[in-house]
Structure formats: structure tokens, C-alpha cells
CSV table of N, CA and C in Angstrom, one decimal:
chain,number,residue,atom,x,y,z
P,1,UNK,N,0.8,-1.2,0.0
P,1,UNK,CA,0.0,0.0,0.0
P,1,UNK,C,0.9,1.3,0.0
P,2,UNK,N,1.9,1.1,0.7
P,2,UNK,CA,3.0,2.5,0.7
P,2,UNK,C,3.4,2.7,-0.6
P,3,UNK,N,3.8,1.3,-0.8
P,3,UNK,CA,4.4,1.6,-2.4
P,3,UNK,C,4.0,2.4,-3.3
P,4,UNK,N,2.9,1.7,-3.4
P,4,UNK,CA,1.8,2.3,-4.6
P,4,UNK,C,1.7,3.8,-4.3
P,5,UNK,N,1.2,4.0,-3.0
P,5,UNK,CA,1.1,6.0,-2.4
P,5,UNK,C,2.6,6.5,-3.0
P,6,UNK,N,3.3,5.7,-2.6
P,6,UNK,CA,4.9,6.3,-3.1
P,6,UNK,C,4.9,6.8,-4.8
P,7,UNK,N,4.4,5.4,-5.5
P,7,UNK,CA,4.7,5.8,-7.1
P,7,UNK,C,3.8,6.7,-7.5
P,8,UNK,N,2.3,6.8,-7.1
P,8,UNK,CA,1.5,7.9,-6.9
P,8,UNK,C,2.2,9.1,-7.0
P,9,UNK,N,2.8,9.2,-5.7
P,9,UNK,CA,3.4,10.7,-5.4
P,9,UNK,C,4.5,11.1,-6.7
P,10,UNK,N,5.5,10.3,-6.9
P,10,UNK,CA,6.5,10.5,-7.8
P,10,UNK,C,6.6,10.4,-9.2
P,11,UNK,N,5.2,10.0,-9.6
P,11,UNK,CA,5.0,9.8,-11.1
P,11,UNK,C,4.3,11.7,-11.5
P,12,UNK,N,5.2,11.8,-12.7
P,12,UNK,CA,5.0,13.1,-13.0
P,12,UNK,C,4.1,13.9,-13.1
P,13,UNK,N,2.7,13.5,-13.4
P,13,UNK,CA,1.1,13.8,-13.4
P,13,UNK,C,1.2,14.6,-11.9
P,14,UNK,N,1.0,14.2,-11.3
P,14,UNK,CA,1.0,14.9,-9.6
P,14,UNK,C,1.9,15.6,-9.3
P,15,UNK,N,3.0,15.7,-9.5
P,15,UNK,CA,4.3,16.4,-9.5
P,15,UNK,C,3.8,17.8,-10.6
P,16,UNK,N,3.6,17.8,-11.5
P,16,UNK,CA,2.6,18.9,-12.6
P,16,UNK,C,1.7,19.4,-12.1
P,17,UNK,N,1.0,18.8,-11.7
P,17,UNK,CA,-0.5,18.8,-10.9
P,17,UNK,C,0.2,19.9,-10.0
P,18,UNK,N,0.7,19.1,-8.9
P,18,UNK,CA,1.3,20.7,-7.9
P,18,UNK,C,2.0,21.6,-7.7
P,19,UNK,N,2.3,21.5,-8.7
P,19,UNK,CA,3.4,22.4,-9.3
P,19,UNK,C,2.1,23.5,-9.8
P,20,UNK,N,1.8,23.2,-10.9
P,20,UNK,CA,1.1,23.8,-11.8
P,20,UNK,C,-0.1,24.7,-10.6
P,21,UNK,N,-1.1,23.6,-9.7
P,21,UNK,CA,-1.9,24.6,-8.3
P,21,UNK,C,-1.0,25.8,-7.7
P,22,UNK,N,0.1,25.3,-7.6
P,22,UNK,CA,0.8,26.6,-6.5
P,22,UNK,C,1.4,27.7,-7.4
P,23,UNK,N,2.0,27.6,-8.9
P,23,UNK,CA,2.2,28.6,-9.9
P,23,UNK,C,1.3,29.6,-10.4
P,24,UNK,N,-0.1,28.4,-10.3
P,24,UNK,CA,-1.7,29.3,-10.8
P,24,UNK,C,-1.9,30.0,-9.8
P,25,UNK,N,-1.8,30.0,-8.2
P,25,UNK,CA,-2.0,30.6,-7.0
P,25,UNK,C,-1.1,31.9,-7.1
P,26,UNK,N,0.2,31.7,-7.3
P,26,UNK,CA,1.1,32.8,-7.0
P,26,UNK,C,0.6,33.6,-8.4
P,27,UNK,N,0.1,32.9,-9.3
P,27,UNK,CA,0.2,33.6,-10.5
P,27,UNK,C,-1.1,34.7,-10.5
P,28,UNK,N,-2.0,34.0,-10.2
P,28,UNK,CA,-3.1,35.2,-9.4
P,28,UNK,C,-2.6,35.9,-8.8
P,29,UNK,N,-1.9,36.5,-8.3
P,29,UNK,CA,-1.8,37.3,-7.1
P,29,UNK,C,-1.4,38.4,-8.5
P,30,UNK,N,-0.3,38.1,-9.5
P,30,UNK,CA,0.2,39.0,-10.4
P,30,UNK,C,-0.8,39.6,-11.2
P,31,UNK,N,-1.7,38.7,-11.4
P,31,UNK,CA,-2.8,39.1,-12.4
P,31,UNK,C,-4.0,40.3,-11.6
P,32,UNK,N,-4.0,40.0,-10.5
P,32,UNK,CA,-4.8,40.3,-9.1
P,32,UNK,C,-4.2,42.0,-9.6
P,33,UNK,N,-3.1,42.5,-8.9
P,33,UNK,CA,-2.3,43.5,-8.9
P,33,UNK,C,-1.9,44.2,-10.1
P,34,UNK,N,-2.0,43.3,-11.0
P,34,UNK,CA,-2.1,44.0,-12.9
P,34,UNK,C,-3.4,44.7,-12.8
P,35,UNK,N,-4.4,44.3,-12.7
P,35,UNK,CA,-6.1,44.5,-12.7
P,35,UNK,C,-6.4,45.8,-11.9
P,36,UNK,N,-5.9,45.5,-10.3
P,36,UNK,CA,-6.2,46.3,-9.4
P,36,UNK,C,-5.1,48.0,-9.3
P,37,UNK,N,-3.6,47.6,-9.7
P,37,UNK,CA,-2.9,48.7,-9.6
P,37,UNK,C,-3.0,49.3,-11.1
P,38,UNK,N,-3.5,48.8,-12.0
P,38,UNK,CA,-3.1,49.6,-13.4
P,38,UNK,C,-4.2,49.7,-14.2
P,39,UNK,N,-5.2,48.3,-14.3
P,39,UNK,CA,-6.7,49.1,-15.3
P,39,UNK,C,-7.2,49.4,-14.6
P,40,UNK,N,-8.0,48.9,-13.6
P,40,UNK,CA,-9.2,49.6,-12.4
P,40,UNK,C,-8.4,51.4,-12.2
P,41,UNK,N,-7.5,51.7,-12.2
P,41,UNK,CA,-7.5,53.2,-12.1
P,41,UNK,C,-7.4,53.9,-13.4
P,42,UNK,N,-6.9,53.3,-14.2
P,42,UNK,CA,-7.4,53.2,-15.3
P,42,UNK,C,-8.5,54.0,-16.0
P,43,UNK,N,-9.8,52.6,-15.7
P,43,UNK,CA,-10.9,53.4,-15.9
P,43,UNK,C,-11.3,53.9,-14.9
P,44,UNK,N,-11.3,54.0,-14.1
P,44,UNK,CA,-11.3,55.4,-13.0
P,44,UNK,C,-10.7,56.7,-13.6
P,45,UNK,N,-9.7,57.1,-14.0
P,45,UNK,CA,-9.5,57.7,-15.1
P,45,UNK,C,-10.4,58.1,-15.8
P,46,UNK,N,-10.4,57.7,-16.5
P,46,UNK,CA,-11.1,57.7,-17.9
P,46,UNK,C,-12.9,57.7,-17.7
P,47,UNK,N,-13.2,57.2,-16.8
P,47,UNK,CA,-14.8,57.3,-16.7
P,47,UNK,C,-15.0,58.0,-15.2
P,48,UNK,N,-14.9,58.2,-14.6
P,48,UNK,CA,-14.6,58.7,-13.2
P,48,UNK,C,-14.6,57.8,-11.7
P,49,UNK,N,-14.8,56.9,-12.7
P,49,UNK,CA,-15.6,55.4,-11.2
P,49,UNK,C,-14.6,54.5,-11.5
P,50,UNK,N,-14.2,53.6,-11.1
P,50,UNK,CA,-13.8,52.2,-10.8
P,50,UNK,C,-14.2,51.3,-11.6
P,51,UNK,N,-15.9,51.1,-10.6
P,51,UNK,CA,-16.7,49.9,-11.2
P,51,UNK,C,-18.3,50.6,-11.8
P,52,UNK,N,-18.6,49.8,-12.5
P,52,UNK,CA,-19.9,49.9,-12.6
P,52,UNK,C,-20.9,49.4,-11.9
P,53,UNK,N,-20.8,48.7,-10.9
P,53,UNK,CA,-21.5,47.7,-10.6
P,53,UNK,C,-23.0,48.4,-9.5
P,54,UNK,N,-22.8,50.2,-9.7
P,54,UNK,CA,-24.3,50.2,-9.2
P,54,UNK,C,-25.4,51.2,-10.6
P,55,UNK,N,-24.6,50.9,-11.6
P,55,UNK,CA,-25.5,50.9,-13.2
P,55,UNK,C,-26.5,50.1,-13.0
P,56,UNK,N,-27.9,50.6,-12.7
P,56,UNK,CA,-28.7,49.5,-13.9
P,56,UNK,C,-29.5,49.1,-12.8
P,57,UNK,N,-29.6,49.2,-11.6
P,57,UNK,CA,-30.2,48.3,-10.6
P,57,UNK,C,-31.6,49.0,-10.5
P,58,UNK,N,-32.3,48.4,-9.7
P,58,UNK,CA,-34.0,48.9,-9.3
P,58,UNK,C,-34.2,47.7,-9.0
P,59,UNK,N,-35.8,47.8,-8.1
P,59,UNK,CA,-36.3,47.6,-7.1
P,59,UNK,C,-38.1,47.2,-7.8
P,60,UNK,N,-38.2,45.5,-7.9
P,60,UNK,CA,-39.4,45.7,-8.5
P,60,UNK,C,-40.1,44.6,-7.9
P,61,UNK,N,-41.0,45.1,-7.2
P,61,UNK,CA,-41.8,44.0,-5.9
P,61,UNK,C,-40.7,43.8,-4.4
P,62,UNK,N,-40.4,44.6,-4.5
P,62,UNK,CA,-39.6,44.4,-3.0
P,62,UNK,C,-37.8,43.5,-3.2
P,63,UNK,N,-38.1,43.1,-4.6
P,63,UNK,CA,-36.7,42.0,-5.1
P,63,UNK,C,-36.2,43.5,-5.9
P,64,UNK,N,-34.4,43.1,-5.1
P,64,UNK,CA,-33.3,44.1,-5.4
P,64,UNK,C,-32.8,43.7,-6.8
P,65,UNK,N,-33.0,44.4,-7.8
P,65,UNK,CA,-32.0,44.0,-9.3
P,65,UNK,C,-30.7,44.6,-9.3
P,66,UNK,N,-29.6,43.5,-9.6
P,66,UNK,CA,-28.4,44.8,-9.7
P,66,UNK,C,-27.8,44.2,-11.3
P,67,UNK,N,-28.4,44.8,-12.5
P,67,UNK,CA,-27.6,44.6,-13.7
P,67,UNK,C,-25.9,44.8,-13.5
P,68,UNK,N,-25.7,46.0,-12.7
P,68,UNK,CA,-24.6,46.6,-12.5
P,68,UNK,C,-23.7,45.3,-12.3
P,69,UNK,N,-23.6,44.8,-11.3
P,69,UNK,CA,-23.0,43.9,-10.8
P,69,UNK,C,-23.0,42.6,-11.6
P,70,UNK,N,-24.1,42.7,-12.4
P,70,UNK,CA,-23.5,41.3,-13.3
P,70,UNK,C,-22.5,42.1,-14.6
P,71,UNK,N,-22.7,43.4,-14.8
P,71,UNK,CA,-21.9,44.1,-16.0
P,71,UNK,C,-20.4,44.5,-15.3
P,72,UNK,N,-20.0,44.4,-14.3
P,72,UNK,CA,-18.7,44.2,-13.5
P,72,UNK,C,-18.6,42.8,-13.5
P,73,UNK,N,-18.9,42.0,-13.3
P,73,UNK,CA,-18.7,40.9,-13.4
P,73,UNK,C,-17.8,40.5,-14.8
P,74,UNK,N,-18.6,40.4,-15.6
P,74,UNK,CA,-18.4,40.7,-17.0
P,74,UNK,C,-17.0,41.7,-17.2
P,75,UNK,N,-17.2,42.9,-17.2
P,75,UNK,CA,-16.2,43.8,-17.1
P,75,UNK,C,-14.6,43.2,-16.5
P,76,UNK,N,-14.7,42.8,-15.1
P,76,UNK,CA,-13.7,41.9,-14.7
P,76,UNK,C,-13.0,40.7,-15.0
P,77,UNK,N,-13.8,39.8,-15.5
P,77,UNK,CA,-13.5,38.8,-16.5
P,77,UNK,C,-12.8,39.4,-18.0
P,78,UNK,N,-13.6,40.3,-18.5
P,78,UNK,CA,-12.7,40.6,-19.6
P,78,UNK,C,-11.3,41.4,-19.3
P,79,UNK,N,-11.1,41.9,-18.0
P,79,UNK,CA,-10.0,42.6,-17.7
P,79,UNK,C,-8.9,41.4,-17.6
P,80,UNK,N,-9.7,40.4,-16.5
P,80,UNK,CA,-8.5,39.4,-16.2
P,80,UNK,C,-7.8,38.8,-17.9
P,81,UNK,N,-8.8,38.4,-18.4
P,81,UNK,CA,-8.5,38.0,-19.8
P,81,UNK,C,-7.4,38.7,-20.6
P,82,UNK,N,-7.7,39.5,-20.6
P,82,UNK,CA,-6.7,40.3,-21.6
P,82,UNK,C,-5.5,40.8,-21.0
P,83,UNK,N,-5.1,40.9,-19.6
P,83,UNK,CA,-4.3,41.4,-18.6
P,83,UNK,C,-3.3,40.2,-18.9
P,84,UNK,N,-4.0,38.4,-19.1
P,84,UNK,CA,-3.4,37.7,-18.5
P,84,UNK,C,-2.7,37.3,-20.2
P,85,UNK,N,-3.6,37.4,-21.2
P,85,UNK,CA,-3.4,37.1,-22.9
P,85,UNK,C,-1.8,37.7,-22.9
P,86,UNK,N,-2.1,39.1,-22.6
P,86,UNK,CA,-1.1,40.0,-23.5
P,86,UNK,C,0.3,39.8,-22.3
P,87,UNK,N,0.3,40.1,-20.9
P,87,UNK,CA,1.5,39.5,-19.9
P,87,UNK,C,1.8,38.5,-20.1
P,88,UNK,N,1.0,37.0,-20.5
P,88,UNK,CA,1.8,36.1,-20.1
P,88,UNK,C,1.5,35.0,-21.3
P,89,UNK,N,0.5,35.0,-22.0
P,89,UNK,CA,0.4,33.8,-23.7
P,89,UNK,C,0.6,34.6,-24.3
P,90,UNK,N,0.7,36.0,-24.6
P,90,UNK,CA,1.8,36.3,-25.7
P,90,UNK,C,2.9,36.0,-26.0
P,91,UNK,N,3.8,36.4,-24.6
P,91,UNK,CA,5.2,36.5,-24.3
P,91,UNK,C,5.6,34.5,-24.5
P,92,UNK,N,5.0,33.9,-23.9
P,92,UNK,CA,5.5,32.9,-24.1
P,92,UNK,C,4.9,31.9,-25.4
P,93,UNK,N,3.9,32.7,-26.2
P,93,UNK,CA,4.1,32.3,-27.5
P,93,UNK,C,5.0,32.8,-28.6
P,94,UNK,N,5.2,33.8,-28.3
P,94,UNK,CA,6.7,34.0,-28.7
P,94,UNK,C,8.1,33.4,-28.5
P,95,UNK,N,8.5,33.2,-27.3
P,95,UNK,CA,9.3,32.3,-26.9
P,95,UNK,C,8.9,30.9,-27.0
P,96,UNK,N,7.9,30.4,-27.2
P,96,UNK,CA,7.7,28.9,-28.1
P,96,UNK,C,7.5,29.4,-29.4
P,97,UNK,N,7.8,30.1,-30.3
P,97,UNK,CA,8.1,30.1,-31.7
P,97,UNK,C,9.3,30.5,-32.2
P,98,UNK,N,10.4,31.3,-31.3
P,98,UNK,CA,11.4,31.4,-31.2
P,98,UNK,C,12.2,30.0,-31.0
P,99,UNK,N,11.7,29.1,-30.4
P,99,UNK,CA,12.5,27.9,-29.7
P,99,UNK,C,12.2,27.1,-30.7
P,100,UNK,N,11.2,26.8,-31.8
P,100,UNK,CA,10.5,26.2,-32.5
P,100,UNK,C,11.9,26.3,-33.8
P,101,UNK,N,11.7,27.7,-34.0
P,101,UNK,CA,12.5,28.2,-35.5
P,101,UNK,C,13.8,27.6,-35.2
P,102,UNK,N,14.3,27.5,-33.9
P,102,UNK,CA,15.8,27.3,-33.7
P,102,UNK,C,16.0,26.0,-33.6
P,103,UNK,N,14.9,24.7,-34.0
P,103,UNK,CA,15.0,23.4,-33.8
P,103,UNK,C,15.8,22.7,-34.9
P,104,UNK,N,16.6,21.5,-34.9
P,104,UNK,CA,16.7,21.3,-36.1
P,104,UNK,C,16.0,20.8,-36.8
P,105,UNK,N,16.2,20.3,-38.2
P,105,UNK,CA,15.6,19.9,-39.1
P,105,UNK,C,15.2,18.5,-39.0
P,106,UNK,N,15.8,17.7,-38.7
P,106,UNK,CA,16.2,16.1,-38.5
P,106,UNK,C,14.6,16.3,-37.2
P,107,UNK,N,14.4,16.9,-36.4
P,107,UNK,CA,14.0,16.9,-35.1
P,107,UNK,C,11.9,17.4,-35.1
P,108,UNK,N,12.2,18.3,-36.4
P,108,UNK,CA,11.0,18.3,-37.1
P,108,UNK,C,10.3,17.2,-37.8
P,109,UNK,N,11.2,16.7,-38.7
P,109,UNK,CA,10.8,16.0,-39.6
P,109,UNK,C,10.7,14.5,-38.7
P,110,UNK,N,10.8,14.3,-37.7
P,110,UNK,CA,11.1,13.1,-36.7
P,110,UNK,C,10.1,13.1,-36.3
P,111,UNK,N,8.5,14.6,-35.9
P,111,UNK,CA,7.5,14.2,-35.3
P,111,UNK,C,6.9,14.0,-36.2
P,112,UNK,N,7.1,13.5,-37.7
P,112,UNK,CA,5.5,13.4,-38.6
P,112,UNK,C,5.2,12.1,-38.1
P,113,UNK,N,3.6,12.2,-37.9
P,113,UNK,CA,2.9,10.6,-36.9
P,113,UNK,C,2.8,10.1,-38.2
P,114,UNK,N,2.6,8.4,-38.5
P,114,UNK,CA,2.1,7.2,-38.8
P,114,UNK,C,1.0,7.9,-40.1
P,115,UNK,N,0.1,8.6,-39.6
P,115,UNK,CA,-0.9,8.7,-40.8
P,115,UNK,C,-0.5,9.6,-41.8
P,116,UNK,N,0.5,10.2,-41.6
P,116,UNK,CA,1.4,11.2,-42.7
P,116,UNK,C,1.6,10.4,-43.7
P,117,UNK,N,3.0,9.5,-43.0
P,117,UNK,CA,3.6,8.9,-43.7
P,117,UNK,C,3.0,7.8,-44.5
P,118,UNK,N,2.1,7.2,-44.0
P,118,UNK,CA,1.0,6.6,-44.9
P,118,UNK,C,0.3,7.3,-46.0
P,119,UNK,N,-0.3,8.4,-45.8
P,119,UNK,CA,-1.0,9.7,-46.9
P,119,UNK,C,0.0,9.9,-47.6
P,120,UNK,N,1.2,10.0,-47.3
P,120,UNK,CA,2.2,10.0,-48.0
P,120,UNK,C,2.4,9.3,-49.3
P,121,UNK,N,2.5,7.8,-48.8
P,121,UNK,CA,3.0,6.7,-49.5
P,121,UNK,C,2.1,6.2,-50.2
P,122,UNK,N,1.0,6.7,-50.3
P,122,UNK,CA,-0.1,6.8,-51.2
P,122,UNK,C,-0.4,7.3,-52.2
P,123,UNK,N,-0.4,8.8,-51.5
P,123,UNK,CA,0.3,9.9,-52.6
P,123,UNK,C,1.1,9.5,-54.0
P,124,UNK,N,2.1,9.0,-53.4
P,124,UNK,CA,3.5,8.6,-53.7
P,124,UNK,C,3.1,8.0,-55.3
P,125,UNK,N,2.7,6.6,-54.4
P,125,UNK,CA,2.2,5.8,-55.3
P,125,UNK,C,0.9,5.7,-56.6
P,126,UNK,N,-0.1,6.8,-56.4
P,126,UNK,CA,-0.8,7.0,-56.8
P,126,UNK,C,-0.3,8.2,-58.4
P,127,UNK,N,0.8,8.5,-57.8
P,127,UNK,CA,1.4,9.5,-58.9
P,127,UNK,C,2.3,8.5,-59.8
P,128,UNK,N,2.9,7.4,-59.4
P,128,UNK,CA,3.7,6.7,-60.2
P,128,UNK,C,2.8,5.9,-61.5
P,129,UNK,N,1.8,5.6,-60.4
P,129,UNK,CA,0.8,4.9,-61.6
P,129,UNK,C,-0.8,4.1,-61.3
């Protein structure tokens, strides 16, 4: 029973796994502080408010509506989005296309899978005759 808990722990899946929970945690905090120190003043700036989130509400049968608060909602999600696009899957899609270009040739041509090379040899053959 240890064993198995053992190979559990040290097979690489879980090892990614927690690795990856505690990078996504710390990595919020960056995206948190992008959002809060630089667009939220931002549009504060620019609109005079922060949030929108008391736009749109009223009061109909004694039940509170807050549109506002689902249009911040919204608003915040698109902030996180594009805070997180352009800091951090830009930058490292660049640096995986950079690392890409600088592969060798031999090392490209080594991932074509099984149904290539079949399509291939079909190809191939279909042109000879």
C-alpha cells in the first residue's frame, strides 16, 4: 500500500499537478495587482468610477435588481483576460516560436505521426501509376 502512495506521489502527473496549483495561485496574485494597480485606475481615469456595478439596478416587488453587478462581473472577467493574454500567452508564444525556429531539421521531420507517412505513400504511389 506504501508503495503504490509512493509511485503515486513521484510519477510526473502529480508532481505537474502541484506544481502547476501553486504557480496558478502565485500567478493570481500577479494578475490580481495588474487588474487592481493599473486598469481599475485606469478606468477610474477615464470614466470617473472604478466599477460599474451600481448601473442598472431597481427595485421591483420588494426584489433588489443589480444589472450593475452582473456588467462588472463581466467587465472583470474581460479585464482578467486580456491582462493575463497579453503579460503572459503572448510573451511565451513568442518564446515557443522562437525555440520552434531554432529546432533542427532532422528533429521536425522526426514528429511526422504514422498517418502522414501513410498519406504519403499513397500519394506517392498514386502518382507513379
Amino acid at each position: 500500500m506504501l508503495k503504490g502512495f509512493k509511485e503515486f506521489i513521484s510519477h510526473g502527473n502529480a508532481i505537474d499537478l502541484a506544481v502547476g496549483v501553486i504557480i496558478g495561485a502565485a500567478f493570481s496574485a500577479v494578475v490580481t495587482a495588474l487588474v487592481n494597480g493599473i486598469i481599475t485606475p485606469l478606468i477610474a481615469a477615464i470614466f470617473g468610477k472604478p466599477d460599474i456595478s451600481h448601473v442598472g439596478n431597481f427595485i421591483l416587488n420588494g426584489a433588489e435588481f443589480s444589472v450593475g453587478s452582473v456588467l462588472q462581473a463581466l467587465l472583470n472577467f474581460a479585464l482578467v483576460a486580456i491582462a493575463l493574454y497579453f503579460a503572459i500567452v503572448l510573451p511565451i508564444n513568442h518564446l515557443k516560436a522562437r525555440a520552434t525556429a531554432r529546432r533542427p531539421v532532422e528533429e521536425i521531420v522526426a514528429e511526422v505521426d504514422e498517418q502522414t507517412v501513410l498519406l504519403t505513400e499513397i500519394r506517392d504511389a498514386l502518382r507513379r501509376g
